[in-house]
Amino acid sequence: MKESMDLIVRIGLKTCDFAYGVHNDWLIRHTGRTDQDNESDAERRMTPSDVYRELISFLRHGKQFALPPGKIVLVTDAAERFMDSVCREQKKIGYIRLAPDSYKPESMTQLLEKNNGLLITENIDPKEPFAPKQCKRVLATFFQAGVTDVAVHSMYQFGFKGEEQRIIEVCEKTAPGAFRYHSLETKEYTSFLLTENRLLINLVIRGSFQKELAEVERACRDAGIEVPMVVLDGSGYCIDGDTALQDPLSVWQGGYAAAMMGAAIQYDAPDAIIVAPYGHLRMEDKKSGAVIIDRVKDCKPVTSGRTKRFFNFQVAGPFPGAVEFPEIPYRHRLLEAIHSINTSPGPLPVLDMTDGDLDLQDLDYPVYKVADFDSALLTGAQAAEFRKSFYCLVSPSEEKAAMQAFLRKEAARWLTSAGFSLSERKEDFSWSSTPYLNTKKEQLTLTLSGRLSPAERTD
């Protein structure tokens, strides 16, 4: 296989960074900024057109490199634009909710109404068929209110295109082209209320994220670069663009995860404790006073499956973020937090990303000051492995080995169509019950991971 470089694109709130990377490091780097001269510094945000302009310039000036890009790794703060999207786009959302109770997501409803948007919730009894007459009434209510997007979520048939997809098909047949429909296709979370939050958050941020993806692809295409693109998620793995678009919240904290991995690589500390600034305006707001303490193991973030607060909404993990302080803690609290996540027999190295905000030099731990956060981020994005899961339902009478072979074939077919191959390939099969499905079948999951490289092509 021919050696190639990777193009790393990191889109922040106010800046964007581009780099060519090879061998888990970057070779050349450029920082671009928004040209919104009519905006105050506090209001400036990177727009998709800003990203295109800066990226196409970087690509055209980087043509002197002999090695062609092998893949594009996108690191984005799309999830951090949640409040911007709520405030600027005045979202009007219809929500078809299939559950035995009548519940209205009050927090999201109030947030949208406060910003001249709205959320109209139609609770549907899952025991009764969603008949055309009822569908017409619901869609008429949405249409009269000026709704553009409709979310569909069911307590049953959770995670597979079952009841939700059937309702979407009925709605599209009743009112063709009237609305855009959204459902939560990820199969990794089982709490109905937490997935409800995730679905509505995804709907809010998906539009801006999709525009970012399109502008990055357009800039690369205009520069003559047509290679697959992956997106870094919050657990430090690369995922394909379609998966990221299905669940945009998965990219939340992707930049932070990349910086943790990159710092561990740069300082040759694969098992380490990370101390970093963190706030809702991401790392660009380094003086926010918020401090986050994390752990990396084998140069990967140690993520947690627990719930986590996203702005004012509780969402399911996994995400990094072992211990968070809203402001710089007292020294004994800081030491307690560091001790609590040090599960090794001896003291782990501490990688300090706070840019001098904390005095950590007299700890009983070796301390390394990470001088350049963005450099670490680009290095981590270059080093990140790829991961993708494939699912199917298996009845007790079916041969499990045969179903595993089926998923292997599906995975191989997908990799070929995406133009990727995996080195250091790892397979993990897992079985889980399906409490939200009206079936006795089990869910079989194949998770593939490994180093991602362009597949060999034959002309």
Short mmCIF file of C-alpha atoms in Angstrom, two decimals:
data_model
loop_
_atom_site.label_atom_id
_atom_site.label_comp_id
_atom_site.label_asym_id
_atom_site.label_seq_id
_atom_site.Cartn_x
_atom_site.Cartn_y
_atom_site.Cartn_z
CA MET A 1 0.00 0.00 0.00
CA LYS A 2 1.35 3.41 -0.94
CA GLU A 3 2.14 5.76 1.89
CA SER A 4 0.00 8.88 2.11
CA MET A 5 -0.66 11.83 4.38
CA ASP A 6 -3.89 12.64 6.16
CA LEU A 7 -5.65 15.96 5.90
CA ILE A 8 -6.83 17.12 9.33
CA VAL A 9 -9.60 19.74 9.46
CA ARG A 10 -10.57 21.13 12.83
CA ILE A 11 -13.53 23.56 12.92
CA GLY A 12 -13.80 25.57 16.12
CA LEU A 13 -16.24 28.25 17.14
CA LYS A 14 -14.07 31.20 16.09
CA THR A 15 -11.15 29.62 14.24
CA CYS A 16 -10.36 26.61 12.10
CA ASP A 17 -7.12 24.66 11.88
CA PHE A 18 -5.81 22.59 9.00
CA ALA A 19 -2.83 20.27 8.91
CA TYR A 20 -1.20 17.53 6.89
CA GLY A 21 -0.31 14.63 9.14
CA VAL A 22 1.76 11.49 8.82
CA HIS A 23 3.05 8.95 11.35
CA ASN A 24 0.89 10.32 14.19
CA ASP A 25 2.15 13.88 13.82
CA TRP A 26 1.47 16.94 11.69
CA LEU A 27 3.84 18.41 9.10
CA ILE A 28 2.32 21.76 8.18
CA ARG A 29 -0.43 23.69 9.92
CA HIS A 30 -2.56 26.75 9.25
CA THR A 31 -5.09 28.61 11.39
CA GLY A 32 -7.96 30.41 9.67
CA ARG A 33 -10.37 32.95 11.09
CA THR A 34 -13.79 34.30 10.28
CA ASP A 35 -14.00 37.47 8.17
CA GLN A 36 -17.17 38.75 9.87
CA ASP A 37 -15.89 42.30 10.32
CA ASN A 38 -19.37 43.55 11.14
CA GLU A 39 -19.60 41.32 14.23
CA SER A 40 -18.14 42.02 17.65
CA ASP A 41 -15.46 39.61 18.85
CA ALA A 42 -17.92 37.96 21.26
CA GLU A 43 -20.44 37.35 18.44
CA ARG A 44 -18.04 36.07 15.78
CA ARG A 45 -18.47 32.46 14.76
CA MET A 46 -16.95 30.35 12.01
CA THR A 47 -19.49 29.90 9.23
CA PRO A 48 -19.45 27.15 6.59
CA SER A 49 -18.42 29.74 3.99
CA ASP A 50 -15.50 30.80 6.23
CA VAL A 51 -14.42 27.16 6.43
CA TYR A 52 -14.57 26.74 2.66
CA ARG A 53 -12.58 29.92 1.99
CA GLU A 54 -9.82 29.09 4.47
CA LEU A 55 -9.61 25.40 3.56
CA ILE A 56 -9.43 25.90 -0.21
CA SER A 57 -6.64 28.42 0.32
CA PHE A 58 -4.72 25.98 2.51
CA LEU A 59 -5.12 23.13 0.04
CA ARG A 60 -3.98 25.19 -2.94
CA HIS A 61 -0.89 26.39 -1.10
CA GLY A 62 -0.10 22.84 0.05
CA LYS A 63 0.18 21.32 -3.41
CA GLN A 64 3.98 21.19 -3.13
CA PHE A 65 3.68 18.05 -0.99
CA ALA A 66 4.58 14.90 -2.89
CA LEU A 67 2.24 12.60 -0.96
CA PRO A 68 -1.48 12.79 -1.74
CA PRO A 69 -3.99 12.84 1.14
CA GLY A 70 -5.17 9.36 2.06
CA LYS A 71 -8.16 10.40 4.14
CA ILE A 72 -9.71 13.50 5.70
CA VAL A 73 -10.21 13.64 9.47
CA LEU A 74 -12.75 16.24 10.58
CA VAL A 75 -12.81 17.52 14.16
CA THR A 76 -15.72 19.87 14.75
CA ASP A 77 -17.38 21.89 17.50
CA ALA A 78 -20.78 21.42 15.83
CA ALA A 79 -22.38 20.30 19.10
CA GLU A 80 -21.14 23.45 20.85
CA ARG A 81 -23.18 25.48 18.35
CA PHE A 82 -26.37 24.19 19.96
CA MET A 83 -27.33 27.51 21.58
CA ASP A 84 -26.30 29.46 18.47
CA SER A 85 -28.65 27.29 16.41
CA VAL A 86 -31.48 27.72 18.90
CA CYS A 87 -31.06 31.51 19.04
CA ARG A 88 -30.39 32.26 15.38
CA GLU A 89 -32.52 29.74 13.51
CA GLN A 90 -35.78 29.98 15.50
CA LYS A 91 -36.42 26.27 15.20
CA LYS A 92 -40.04 25.11 14.80
CA ILE A 93 -40.24 21.41 15.53
CA GLY A 94 -43.07 18.91 15.58
CA TYR A 95 -42.63 15.86 17.78
CA ILE A 96 -44.57 12.60 17.34
CA ARG A 97 -44.03 10.70 20.57
CA LEU A 98 -45.15 7.07 20.90
CA ALA A 99 -45.47 6.19 24.57
CA PRO A 100 -48.22 5.13 27.00
CA ASP A 101 -47.90 8.39 28.96
CA SER A 102 -48.66 11.95 27.93
CA TYR A 103 -45.49 13.94 28.42
CA LYS A 104 -44.16 17.18 27.00
CA PRO A 105 -40.39 17.85 27.00
CA GLU A 106 -40.69 21.03 29.05
CA SER A 107 -37.03 22.11 29.00
CA MET A 108 -36.70 21.99 25.22
CA THR A 109 -40.18 23.51 24.76
CA GLN A 110 -39.35 26.48 26.98
CA LEU A 111 -35.90 26.99 25.43
CA LEU A 112 -37.28 27.12 21.90
CA GLU A 113 -40.21 29.36 22.83
CA LYS A 114 -37.84 31.76 24.60
CA ASN A 115 -35.96 32.13 21.30
CA ASN A 116 -39.01 32.58 19.03
CA GLY A 117 -39.18 28.91 18.14
CA LEU A 118 -41.53 26.17 19.26
CA LEU A 119 -41.88 22.48 19.97
CA ILE A 120 -45.30 20.90 19.43
CA THR A 121 -45.56 17.45 21.01
CA GLU A 122 -48.20 14.98 19.83
CA ASN A 123 -48.41 11.98 22.15
CA ILE A 124 -49.58 8.84 20.36
CA ASP A 125 -50.78 5.72 22.15
CA PRO A 126 -48.62 2.88 20.78
CA LYS A 127 -51.49 0.41 21.33
CA GLU A 128 -53.57 2.16 18.69
CA PRO A 129 -52.63 2.22 14.99
CA PHE A 130 -51.45 5.53 13.58
CA ALA A 131 -54.33 5.79 11.10
CA PRO A 132 -54.36 8.19 8.12
CA LYS A 133 -57.10 10.31 9.74
CA GLN A 134 -55.00 10.83 12.85
CA CYS A 135 -51.93 11.47 10.72
CA LYS A 136 -53.73 14.22 8.78
CA ARG A 137 -54.80 15.92 12.02
CA VAL A 138 -51.27 15.85 13.47
CA LEU A 139 -49.62 17.11 10.29
CA ALA A 140 -52.23 19.84 9.87
CA THR A 141 -51.39 21.08 13.38
CA PHE A 142 -47.70 21.13 12.49
CA PHE A 143 -48.30 22.86 9.15
CA GLN A 144 -50.45 25.62 10.66
CA ALA A 145 -47.75 26.34 13.26
CA GLY A 146 -45.04 26.68 10.62
CA VAL A 147 -43.17 23.51 11.58
CA THR A 148 -40.37 22.49 9.21
CA ASP A 149 -38.88 19.46 10.98
CA VAL A 150 -40.65 16.50 12.60
CA ALA A 151 -39.03 14.21 15.18
CA VAL A 152 -40.44 10.70 15.63
CA HIS A 153 -39.56 8.62 18.68
CA SER A 154 -41.07 5.44 20.06
CA MET A 155 -40.70 3.72 23.41
CA TYR A 156 -41.13 0.50 21.46
CA GLN A 157 -39.19 -0.82 18.49
CA PHE A 158 -36.37 1.26 19.91
CA GLY A 159 -33.16 1.34 17.94
CA PHE A 160 -34.33 -0.31 14.73
CA LYS A 161 -36.29 1.04 11.80
CA GLY A 162 -39.58 -0.38 12.97
CA GLU A 163 -42.48 1.65 14.27
CA GLU A 164 -40.75 5.01 13.84
CA GLN A 165 -39.96 4.34 10.19
CA ARG A 166 -43.51 3.13 9.55
CA ILE A 167 -44.94 6.37 10.95
CA ILE A 168 -42.52 8.46 8.88
CA GLU A 169 -43.63 6.59 5.76
CA VAL A 170 -47.30 7.23 6.60
CA CYS A 171 -46.58 10.93 7.13
CA GLU A 172 -44.60 11.28 3.90
CA LYS A 173 -47.40 9.58 1.98
CA THR A 174 -50.01 11.86 3.58
CA ALA A 175 -48.08 15.11 2.99
CA PRO A 176 -45.28 14.50 0.45
CA GLY A 177 -42.33 16.88 0.84
CA ALA A 178 -44.00 19.00 3.54
CA PHE A 179 -41.55 18.24 6.37
CA ARG A 180 -38.10 16.86 7.10
CA TYR A 181 -38.27 13.81 9.37
CA HIS A 182 -35.81 12.73 12.06
CA SER A 183 -35.45 9.63 14.22
CA LEU A 184 -32.68 8.32 16.45
CA GLU A 185 -31.05 5.48 14.56
CA THR A 186 -28.25 4.75 17.01
CA LYS A 187 -28.72 1.50 18.90
CA GLU A 188 -26.40 2.10 21.85
CA TYR A 189 -28.71 3.80 24.36
CA THR A 190 -31.71 2.30 26.11
CA SER A 191 -33.26 5.05 28.25
CA PHE A 192 -36.29 6.47 26.46
CA LEU A 193 -36.13 9.89 28.16
CA LEU A 194 -32.39 10.28 27.58
CA THR A 195 -32.73 9.29 23.94
CA GLU A 196 -35.61 11.73 23.63
CA ASN A 197 -33.25 14.52 24.69
CA ARG A 198 -30.62 13.25 22.29
CA LEU A 199 -33.04 13.12 19.35
CA LEU A 200 -34.22 16.71 19.86
CA ILE A 201 -30.67 18.02 20.39
CA ASN A 202 -29.54 16.22 17.23
CA LEU A 203 -32.35 17.83 15.29
CA VAL A 204 -31.25 21.29 16.41
CA ILE A 205 -27.56 20.89 15.53
CA ARG A 206 -27.81 18.61 12.47
CA GLY A 207 -28.39 21.40 9.94
CA SER A 208 -25.26 23.40 10.74
CA PHE A 209 -23.19 20.23 11.02
CA GLN A 210 -24.41 19.05 7.63
CA LYS A 211 -23.42 22.39 6.08
CA GLU A 212 -19.94 22.06 7.58
CA LEU A 213 -19.52 18.59 6.10
CA ALA A 214 -20.73 19.79 2.70
CA GLU A 215 -18.34 22.77 2.63
CA VAL A 216 -15.34 20.65 3.61
CA GLU A 217 -16.21 18.12 0.90
CA ARG A 218 -16.71 20.93 -1.65
CA ALA A 219 -13.37 22.56 -0.84
CA CYS A 220 -11.54 19.25 -1.16
CA ARG A 221 -13.34 18.41 -4.40
CA ASP A 222 -12.54 21.84 -5.88
CA ALA A 223 -8.88 21.29 -4.94
CA GLY A 224 -8.88 17.93 -6.72
CA ILE A 225 -8.93 15.83 -3.53
CA GLU A 226 -11.50 13.05 -3.56
CA VAL A 227 -10.78 10.72 -0.65
CA PRO A 228 -13.06 9.43 2.12
CA MET A 229 -13.75 11.65 5.11
CA VAL A 230 -14.21 10.56 8.73
CA VAL A 231 -15.26 12.54 11.81
CA LEU A 232 -13.73 12.30 15.28
CA ASP A 233 -16.26 11.50 18.02
CA GLY A 234 -16.18 12.30 21.73
CA SER A 235 -14.70 8.95 22.68
CA GLY A 236 -11.62 9.51 20.51
CA TYR A 237 -12.53 7.29 17.55
CA CYS A 238 -13.08 8.18 13.91
CA ILE A 239 -16.57 7.47 12.57
CA ASP A 240 -17.93 7.77 9.06
CA GLY A 241 -19.83 10.87 8.02
CA ASP A 242 -23.21 9.15 7.66
CA THR A 243 -23.00 7.79 11.21
CA ALA A 244 -22.05 11.23 12.50
CA LEU A 245 -25.00 12.83 10.70
CA GLN A 246 -27.40 10.28 12.18
CA ASP A 247 -26.22 11.18 15.68
CA PRO A 248 -24.44 14.58 15.60
CA LEU A 249 -24.19 14.73 19.39
CA SER A 250 -21.61 11.94 19.14
CA VAL A 251 -19.02 14.49 17.93
CA TRP A 252 -19.34 16.48 21.16
CA GLN A 253 -15.92 16.82 22.88
CA GLY A 254 -14.17 15.27 19.89
CA GLY A 255 -11.55 18.03 19.92
CA TYR A 256 -10.91 17.53 23.61
CA ALA A 257 -10.53 13.77 23.12
CA ALA A 258 -8.08 14.39 20.26
CA ALA A 259 -6.01 16.77 22.41
CA MET A 260 -5.78 14.20 25.21
CA MET A 261 -4.59 11.52 22.80
CA GLY A 262 -2.14 13.86 21.09
CA ALA A 263 -0.62 15.04 24.37
CA ALA A 264 -0.13 11.43 25.47
CA ILE A 265 1.66 10.69 22.19
CA GLN A 266 3.79 13.83 22.18
CA TYR A 267 5.01 13.31 25.75
CA ASP A 268 5.31 9.53 25.44
CA ALA A 269 2.86 9.05 28.31
CA PRO A 270 0.31 6.46 27.09
CA ASP A 271 -1.15 6.09 30.61
CA ALA A 272 -1.58 9.51 32.16
CA ILE A 273 -3.82 11.99 33.95
CA ILE A 274 -5.00 15.03 32.01
CA VAL A 275 -5.74 18.38 33.64
CA ALA A 276 -7.27 20.87 31.20
CA PRO A 277 -9.44 23.98 30.98
CA TYR A 278 -12.98 23.28 29.90
CA GLY A 279 -16.11 25.32 29.41
CA HIS A 280 -19.17 25.38 27.18
CA LEU A 281 -17.30 27.69 24.79
CA ARG A 282 -14.76 24.91 24.26
CA MET A 283 -11.02 25.32 24.61
CA GLU A 284 -11.03 28.70 22.91
CA ASP A 285 -12.45 30.09 26.16
CA LYS A 286 -9.34 29.06 28.08
CA LYS A 287 -9.84 31.63 30.84
CA SER A 288 -13.32 30.44 31.78
CA GLY A 289 -11.95 28.97 35.01
CA ALA A 290 -13.55 25.57 34.43
CA VAL A 291 -11.22 22.63 35.01
CA ILE A 292 -11.63 19.06 33.80
CA ILE A 293 -9.55 16.09 34.96
CA ASP A 294 -9.40 12.93 32.87
CA ARG A 295 -7.46 9.76 32.28
CA VAL A 296 -5.88 8.33 29.15
CA LYS A 297 -4.92 4.67 28.88
CA ASP A 298 -3.00 3.30 25.91
CA CYS A 299 -3.20 6.85 24.51
CA LYS A 300 -7.03 6.69 24.45
CA PRO A 301 -9.52 8.60 26.61
CA VAL A 302 -11.06 6.53 29.37
CA THR A 303 -14.74 7.27 28.72
CA SER A 304 -17.70 6.65 30.95
CA GLY A 305 -21.12 5.30 30.04
CA ARG A 306 -22.85 7.41 32.67
CA THR A 307 -25.15 10.29 31.85
CA LYS A 308 -23.74 13.74 31.35
CA ARG A 309 -25.00 17.30 31.28
CA PHE A 310 -25.10 18.89 27.82
CA PHE A 311 -25.95 22.54 28.38
CA ASN A 312 -29.13 22.02 30.48
CA PHE A 313 -30.03 18.58 29.18
CA GLN A 314 -29.09 15.18 30.53
CA VAL A 315 -27.77 12.82 27.85
CA ALA A 316 -26.34 9.32 27.84
CA GLY A 317 -22.60 8.63 27.43
CA PRO A 318 -20.00 7.53 26.74
CA PHE A 319 -18.06 10.79 26.89
CA PRO A 320 -14.78 11.84 28.46
CA GLY A 321 -14.97 13.95 31.59
CA ALA A 322 -14.16 12.00 34.74
CA VAL A 323 -14.17 14.99 37.11
CA GLU A 324 -15.27 18.52 36.29
CA PHE A 325 -15.00 21.70 38.36
CA PRO A 326 -16.92 24.86 37.33
CA GLU A 327 -13.98 26.93 38.62
CA ILE A 328 -10.40 26.31 39.72
CA PRO A 329 -10.75 24.09 42.81
CA TYR A 330 -8.97 24.34 46.13
CA ARG A 331 -5.72 22.42 46.12
CA HIS A 332 -6.94 19.57 48.33
CA ARG A 333 -9.96 19.07 46.05
CA LEU A 334 -7.69 18.96 43.02
CA LEU A 335 -5.44 16.38 44.68
CA GLU A 336 -8.46 14.28 45.70
CA ALA A 337 -9.71 14.29 42.12
CA ILE A 338 -6.32 13.29 40.72
CA HIS A 339 -5.97 10.49 43.28
CA SER A 340 -9.51 9.24 42.55
CA ILE A 341 -8.81 8.52 38.87
CA ASN A 342 -5.30 7.15 39.39
CA THR A 343 -6.05 3.43 39.36
CA SER A 344 -2.43 2.42 38.79
CA PRO A 345 -0.15 1.15 41.57
CA GLY A 346 2.16 4.15 41.32
CA PRO A 347 1.75 7.82 40.40
CA LEU A 348 0.88 8.44 36.76
CA PRO A 349 2.32 11.34 34.76
CA VAL A 350 0.15 14.46 34.79
CA LEU A 351 -0.24 16.31 31.47
CA ASP A 352 -1.08 19.92 32.31
CA MET A 353 -3.02 21.73 29.54
CA THR A 354 -4.08 24.70 31.66
CA ASP A 355 -1.48 27.06 30.18
CA GLY A 356 -0.20 28.15 33.60
CA ASP A 357 -3.57 28.54 35.31
CA LEU A 358 -2.66 25.87 37.88
CA ASP A 359 0.50 25.31 39.89
CA LEU A 360 1.06 21.57 39.70
CA GLN A 361 4.82 21.37 39.91
CA ASP A 362 5.06 20.24 43.55
CA LEU A 363 2.75 17.25 43.16
CA ASP A 364 4.01 13.76 43.93
CA TYR A 365 3.47 13.04 40.24
CA PRO A 366 5.70 13.79 37.24
CA VAL A 367 4.12 16.86 35.61
CA TYR A 368 4.52 17.85 31.95
CA LYS A 369 3.21 21.19 30.73
CA VAL A 370 1.54 20.83 27.33
CA ALA A 371 2.70 23.97 25.56
CA ASP A 372 0.45 23.86 22.48
CA PHE A 373 -3.09 22.53 22.87
CA ASP A 374 -3.88 22.81 19.15
CA SER A 375 -0.75 20.91 18.19
CA ALA A 376 -1.77 18.10 20.52
CA LEU A 377 -5.27 18.12 19.01
CA LEU A 378 -3.94 17.73 15.46
CA THR A 379 -1.59 14.94 16.51
CA GLY A 380 -4.41 13.08 18.27
CA ALA A 381 -6.74 13.40 15.30
CA GLN A 382 -4.04 11.95 13.05
CA ALA A 383 -3.52 9.00 15.41
CA ALA A 384 -7.18 8.16 16.09
CA GLU A 385 -8.43 4.69 15.17
CA PHE A 386 -11.60 4.05 13.23
CA ARG A 387 -14.63 2.35 14.75
CA LYS A 388 -18.00 1.27 13.39
CA SER A 389 -20.73 -1.02 14.70
CA PHE A 390 -23.03 -3.33 12.75
CA TYR A 391 -26.25 -4.78 14.19
CA CYS A 392 -28.83 -7.46 13.61
CA LEU A 393 -31.60 -9.22 15.55
CA VAL A 394 -31.20 -12.92 16.27
CA SER A 395 -33.94 -15.31 17.37
CA PRO A 396 -33.13 -18.19 19.77
CA SER A 397 -33.53 -20.72 16.95
CA GLU A 398 -30.89 -19.12 14.71
CA GLU A 399 -27.27 -20.21 14.67
CA LYS A 400 -25.20 -17.53 16.37
CA ALA A 401 -22.09 -18.44 14.39
CA ALA A 402 -24.02 -17.96 11.14
CA MET A 403 -25.25 -14.54 12.23
CA GLN A 404 -21.72 -13.52 13.19
CA ALA A 405 -20.57 -14.55 9.71
CA PHE A 406 -23.44 -12.49 8.25
CA LEU A 407 -22.31 -9.36 10.13
CA ARG A 408 -18.70 -9.93 9.03
CA LYS A 409 -19.87 -9.95 5.41
CA GLU A 410 -21.92 -6.79 5.97
CA ALA A 411 -18.90 -5.08 7.51
CA ALA A 412 -16.64 -6.14 4.63
CA ARG A 413 -19.20 -4.88 2.10
CA TRP A 414 -19.43 -1.53 3.85
CA LEU A 415 -15.64 -1.05 4.06
CA THR A 416 -15.30 -1.80 0.35
CA SER A 417 -18.04 0.67 -0.59
CA ALA A 418 -16.49 3.36 1.64
CA GLY A 419 -13.04 2.83 0.12
CA PHE A 420 -11.37 1.92 3.41
CA SER A 421 -9.30 -0.94 4.76
CA LEU A 422 -8.38 -1.61 8.37
CA SER A 423 -4.97 -2.63 9.65
CA GLU A 424 -4.50 -3.93 13.19
CA ARG A 425 -8.15 -4.90 12.82
CA LYS A 426 -10.09 -5.84 15.95
CA GLU A 427 -13.52 -7.48 16.15
CA ASP A 428 -15.79 -7.44 19.17
CA PHE A 429 -19.11 -9.31 19.22
CA SER A 430 -21.63 -8.58 21.96
CA TRP A 431 -25.14 -9.75 22.77
CA SER A 432 -27.80 -7.70 24.48
CA SER A 433 -31.46 -8.02 25.37
CA THR A 434 -34.05 -5.87 23.61
CA PRO A 435 -36.35 -4.49 26.34
CA TYR A 436 -37.81 -1.87 24.00
CA LEU A 437 -38.61 -4.28 21.18
CA ASN A 438 -41.82 -6.24 20.88
CA THR A 439 -39.85 -9.40 20.19
CA LYS A 440 -37.96 -12.17 21.95
CA LYS A 441 -34.95 -11.68 19.71
CA GLU A 442 -31.55 -10.58 20.96
CA GLN A 443 -29.41 -7.85 19.45
CA LEU A 444 -26.07 -8.98 18.06
CA THR A 445 -23.48 -6.24 17.62
CA LEU A 446 -20.19 -6.41 15.75
CA THR A 447 -17.84 -3.53 16.52
CA LEU A 448 -14.91 -3.15 14.15
CA SER A 449 -11.94 -0.97 15.02
CA GLY A 450 -8.43 -0.46 13.77
CA ARG A 451 -6.07 1.77 11.85
CA LEU A 452 -7.83 3.25 8.86
CA SER A 453 -6.11 3.59 5.51
CA PRO A 454 -7.29 4.04 1.93
CA ALA A 455 -8.19 0.75 0.28
CA GLU A 456 -6.07 -0.36 -2.65
CA ARG A 457 -7.84 0.52 -5.86
CA THR A 458 -7.52 -1.23 -9.18
CA ASP A 459 -8.20 0.72 -12.36
#
